[in-house]
Amino acid sequence: MVHLAPSILSANFLNLGADLDEMENADIKYIHVDIMDGHFVPNISFGSPVIKSIAPHIKGNIDVHLMVTNPEDYIDQYVKLGAKIITVHYEVCTHLNRIISMIKKNGILAGIAINPATPVNLLVDIIDSIDLVLVMSVDPGFGGQEFITHALTKIEQVRELSSTILIEVDGGINLHNVKQVINSGANLIVAGSSVFENGKINDNVKNFYKIFEE
Ligand code: DX5
Ligand code: ZN
């Protein structure tokens, strides 16, 4: 089963409630929230106060992507706000087993994200302890960047390491390349600009779902 997880980084913040309603009406099951700290990535997005406001309005699962240098400091607050998935970046974690345990002890899914230049084989010794690998298909920090096609090879490599793990892919995914992403083995598709493009969330989501069903 493949799911779409729209990234609200590309939503209309002046009208976020309406965008969230439209996503729910379009049968979205996962909402991807991009938390950026201005240290790990050269951009600052939003944090727990925003998630606190929107969480009660979301029926779908909250999927937290922590692009921050000290992810261990933020786990508890997003667990309390109802996160169903928390993903931390391999590149900033010295003690991965410890942070994965911190996430999993709350009964939620733990993910590790790898940047485009981080090799998949670095996950060999941790793959059995995690629920999800997030393959970045852009350097993190901004929406609307171009898909790095080498990510397709990396998705296949993760799938070879584990036939059951969730593989999430994030960055530059659109209606033209999403089929290749799925065929490579991904099952959770993050899309920002291509979901919110032209403000036609419902139509855009429907177009993704059509491709998922093909
Ligand atoms: C990038 C973020 C992504 C991004 C996706 O740092 O992690 O989730 O917002 O946006 P698009 O789909 O526009 O690349
Ligand atoms: Zn993301």
Short mmCIF file of C-alpha atoms and ligand atoms in Angstrom, two decimals:
data_model
loop_
_atom_site.label_atom_id
_atom_site.label_comp_id
_atom_site.label_asym_id
_atom_site.label_seq_id
_atom_site.Cartn_x
_atom_site.Cartn_y
_atom_site.Cartn_z
CA MET A 1 0.00 0.00 0.00
CA VAL A 2 1.39 3.38 -1.02
CA HIS A 3 0.44 6.58 0.82
CA LEU A 4 0.84 10.24 0.00
CA ALA A 5 2.15 12.53 2.76
CA PRO A 6 1.75 16.17 1.71
CA SER A 7 4.36 18.48 3.23
CA ILE A 8 2.64 21.51 4.73
CA LEU A 9 5.81 23.52 4.12
CA SER A 10 4.19 24.41 0.78
CA ALA A 11 0.75 25.19 2.25
CA ASN A 12 -0.79 28.64 2.39
CA PHE A 13 0.04 29.66 5.98
CA LEU A 14 -2.48 32.47 5.84
CA ASN A 15 -5.14 29.86 5.31
CA LEU A 16 -3.64 26.72 6.81
CA GLY A 17 -6.91 25.50 8.33
CA ALA A 18 -8.61 25.54 4.94
CA ASP A 19 -5.70 23.71 3.33
CA LEU A 20 -5.82 21.05 6.06
CA ASP A 21 -9.58 20.63 5.57
CA GLU A 22 -9.09 20.21 1.85
CA MET A 23 -6.44 17.56 2.46
CA GLU A 24 -8.75 15.65 4.80
CA ASN A 25 -11.52 15.82 2.20
CA ALA A 26 -9.07 14.49 -0.38
CA ASP A 27 -8.56 11.44 1.87
CA ILE A 28 -5.01 12.18 2.96
CA LYS A 29 -3.84 9.75 5.67
CA TYR A 30 -0.44 11.29 6.50
CA ILE A 31 0.56 14.92 7.00
CA HIS A 32 4.31 15.53 6.68
CA VAL A 33 5.66 18.31 8.90
CA ASP A 34 9.11 19.68 8.11
CA ILE A 35 10.79 21.02 11.24
CA MET A 36 13.87 23.08 10.32
CA ASP A 37 16.22 24.75 12.79
CA GLY A 38 18.46 26.98 10.67
CA HIS A 39 21.50 24.93 11.76
CA PHE A 40 21.24 21.51 10.16
CA VAL A 41 19.55 23.13 7.17
CA PRO A 42 19.85 26.73 5.95
CA ASN A 43 16.21 27.53 6.61
CA ILE A 44 13.79 27.90 9.52
CA SER A 45 10.24 26.61 9.10
CA PHE A 46 7.93 26.20 12.12
CA GLY A 47 7.90 24.26 15.35
CA SER A 48 5.70 22.74 18.01
CA PRO A 49 3.45 25.81 18.58
CA VAL A 50 2.21 25.48 15.01
CA ILE A 51 1.83 21.71 15.27
CA LYS A 52 -0.07 22.19 18.56
CA SER A 53 -2.60 24.40 16.76
CA ILE A 54 -3.15 22.10 13.83
CA ALA A 55 -2.97 18.67 15.52
CA PRO A 56 -6.60 18.74 16.80
CA HIS A 57 -7.81 19.43 13.24
CA ILE A 58 -5.96 16.51 11.69
CA LYS A 59 -7.47 13.05 11.49
CA GLY A 60 -4.53 11.71 9.50
CA ASN A 61 -1.22 10.62 10.97
CA ILE A 62 1.30 13.31 11.83
CA ASP A 63 4.64 12.48 10.23
CA VAL A 64 7.41 14.60 11.79
CA HIS A 65 10.62 15.14 9.80
CA LEU A 66 13.18 16.65 12.17
CA MET A 67 15.81 18.60 10.23
CA VAL A 68 17.51 19.78 13.41
CA THR A 69 20.95 19.27 14.94
CA ASN A 70 19.81 18.00 18.36
CA PRO A 71 16.77 15.87 17.55
CA GLU A 72 16.80 14.19 20.99
CA ASP A 73 15.71 17.53 22.50
CA TYR A 74 12.50 17.57 20.46
CA ILE A 75 11.18 14.00 20.60
CA ASP A 76 9.02 14.43 23.71
CA GLN A 77 7.22 17.53 22.51
CA TYR A 78 6.17 15.96 19.21
CA VAL A 79 5.14 12.72 20.91
CA LYS A 80 2.89 14.77 23.22
CA LEU A 81 1.37 16.49 20.20
CA GLY A 82 0.38 13.14 18.72
CA ALA A 83 3.12 12.35 16.18
CA LYS A 84 2.73 8.89 14.64
CA ILE A 85 6.14 8.91 12.94
CA ILE A 86 9.26 10.77 14.05
CA THR A 87 12.24 10.75 11.71
CA VAL A 88 15.71 12.00 12.60
CA HIS A 89 18.65 12.57 10.29
CA TYR A 90 21.52 10.08 10.25
CA GLU A 91 23.96 12.95 9.71
CA VAL A 92 23.33 14.55 13.12
CA CYS A 93 22.97 11.50 15.37
CA THR A 94 25.98 10.17 17.25
CA HIS A 95 23.98 7.66 19.31
CA LEU A 96 21.39 6.32 16.93
CA ASN A 97 20.24 3.35 19.01
CA ARG A 98 19.54 5.66 21.96
CA ILE A 99 17.43 8.08 19.95
CA ILE A 100 15.53 5.29 18.17
CA SER A 101 14.67 3.80 21.58
CA MET A 102 13.54 7.23 22.80
CA ILE A 103 11.08 7.38 19.91
CA LYS A 104 9.90 3.76 19.95
CA LYS A 105 9.21 3.56 23.68
CA ASN A 106 6.20 5.80 22.99
CA GLY A 107 4.67 3.20 20.69
CA ILE A 108 5.17 5.27 17.55
CA LEU A 109 7.24 4.66 14.41
CA ALA A 110 10.91 5.64 14.32
CA GLY A 111 12.58 6.67 11.09
CA ILE A 112 16.07 7.61 9.95
CA ALA A 113 16.52 10.06 7.08
CA ILE A 114 19.56 10.03 4.83
CA ASN A 115 20.67 12.96 2.72
CA PRO A 116 21.34 12.43 -1.00
CA ALA A 117 25.10 12.05 -0.35
CA THR A 118 24.75 9.67 2.61
CA PRO A 119 25.18 6.04 1.53
CA VAL A 120 22.49 3.48 2.29
CA ASN A 121 25.01 0.92 3.57
CA LEU A 122 25.59 3.06 6.69
CA LEU A 123 22.19 1.78 7.84
CA VAL A 124 23.12 -1.91 7.75
CA ASP A 125 23.65 -2.22 11.50
CA ILE A 126 20.49 -0.32 12.51
CA ILE A 127 17.98 -1.33 9.86
CA ASP A 128 16.38 -4.06 12.01
CA SER A 129 15.76 -1.58 14.85
CA ILE A 130 13.89 1.04 12.85
CA ASP A 131 10.48 1.23 11.20
CA LEU A 132 11.21 3.59 8.34
CA VAL A 133 13.99 4.94 6.16
CA LEU A 134 13.45 8.37 4.65
CA VAL A 135 15.45 8.67 1.43
CA MET A 136 15.99 12.36 0.70
CA SER A 137 15.79 13.09 -3.01
CA VAL A 138 16.92 16.72 -2.54
CA ASP A 139 19.32 18.32 -0.10
CA PRO A 140 16.96 19.21 2.75
CA GLY A 141 15.99 22.77 3.57
CA PHE A 142 13.58 23.98 0.91
CA GLY A 143 10.52 22.91 -0.99
CA GLY A 144 10.37 23.12 -4.76
CA GLN A 145 13.81 21.70 -5.58
CA GLU A 146 14.60 19.29 -8.39
CA PHE A 147 14.48 15.52 -7.78
CA ILE A 148 17.93 13.88 -7.65
CA THR A 149 17.50 10.71 -9.71
CA HIS A 150 20.20 8.76 -7.86
CA ALA A 151 17.61 8.51 -5.07
CA LEU A 152 15.92 5.77 -7.15
CA THR A 153 18.99 3.54 -6.81
CA LYS A 154 19.10 4.26 -3.09
CA ILE A 155 15.45 3.26 -2.66
CA GLU A 156 16.26 -0.06 -4.33
CA GLN A 157 19.25 -0.50 -2.02
CA VAL A 158 17.10 0.07 1.07
CA ARG A 159 14.53 -2.40 -0.27
CA GLU A 160 17.31 -4.98 -0.67
CA LEU A 161 18.27 -4.47 2.98
CA SER A 162 14.69 -5.00 4.14
CA SER A 163 11.59 -6.23 2.33
CA THR A 164 9.26 -4.98 5.05
CA ILE A 165 10.59 -1.59 6.18
CA LEU A 166 8.64 1.55 5.28
CA ILE A 167 10.49 3.59 2.69
CA GLU A 168 9.58 7.27 2.58
CA VAL A 169 10.94 9.51 -0.16
CA ASP A 170 11.05 13.29 0.12
CA GLY A 171 11.93 16.07 -2.28
CA GLY A 172 11.07 17.02 -5.83
CA ILE A 173 8.38 14.38 -6.31
CA ASN A 174 5.71 15.19 -8.89
CA LEU A 175 3.20 13.47 -11.15
CA HIS A 176 5.93 12.74 -13.70
CA ASN A 177 8.41 10.90 -11.48
CA VAL A 178 6.27 9.40 -8.71
CA LYS A 179 5.68 6.12 -10.58
CA GLN A 180 9.44 5.47 -10.76
CA VAL A 181 9.73 6.24 -7.05
CA ILE A 182 7.04 3.68 -6.25
CA ASN A 183 8.44 1.10 -8.65
CA SER A 184 11.81 1.39 -6.93
CA GLY A 185 10.21 0.27 -3.67
CA ALA A 186 8.90 3.35 -1.85
CA ASN A 187 5.62 3.28 0.05
CA LEU A 188 5.32 6.73 1.64
CA ILE A 189 5.53 9.59 -0.81
CA VAL A 190 6.17 13.13 0.44
CA ALA A 191 5.12 15.92 -1.89
CA GLY A 192 5.00 19.62 -1.17
CA SER A 193 4.86 21.92 -4.15
CA SER A 194 3.16 19.39 -6.42
CA VAL A 195 0.29 18.93 -3.94
CA PHE A 196 -0.26 22.64 -3.25
CA GLU A 197 0.42 23.82 -6.81
CA ASN A 198 -2.20 26.32 -8.05
CA GLY A 199 -4.05 25.93 -4.73
CA LYS A 200 -5.84 22.91 -6.24
CA ILE A 201 -5.08 20.43 -3.49
CA ASN A 202 -8.02 18.15 -4.18
CA ASP A 203 -7.29 17.83 -7.92
CA ASN A 204 -3.57 17.37 -7.35
CA VAL A 205 -4.10 14.64 -4.74
CA LYS A 206 -6.60 12.88 -7.02
CA ASN A 207 -4.00 12.88 -9.80
CA PHE A 208 -1.44 11.29 -7.48
CA TYR A 209 -3.99 8.66 -6.37
CA LYS A 210 -4.75 7.80 -9.99
CA ILE A 211 -1.09 7.03 -10.56
CA PHE A 212 -0.91 5.01 -7.31
CA GLU A 213 -3.73 2.81 -8.60
CA GLU A 214 -2.17 2.17 -12.03
C1 DX5 B 1 12.80 19.45 2.11
C2 DX5 B 1 11.60 18.95 2.86
C3 DX5 B 1 10.54 18.43 1.98
C4 DX5 B 1 9.98 19.44 1.04
C5 DX5 B 1 9.21 18.75 -0.04
O1 DX5 B 1 13.75 19.85 3.01
O2 DX5 B 1 11.97 17.89 3.72
O3 DX5 B 1 9.52 17.77 2.71
O4 DX5 B 1 9.16 20.37 1.67
O5 DX5 B 1 8.78 19.72 -0.93
P1 DX5 B 1 8.80 19.48 -2.51
O6 DX5 B 1 7.87 18.33 -2.77
O7 DX5 B 1 8.33 20.77 -3.04
O8 DX5 B 1 10.22 19.14 -2.91
ZN ZN B 2 10.45 16.50 4.70
#
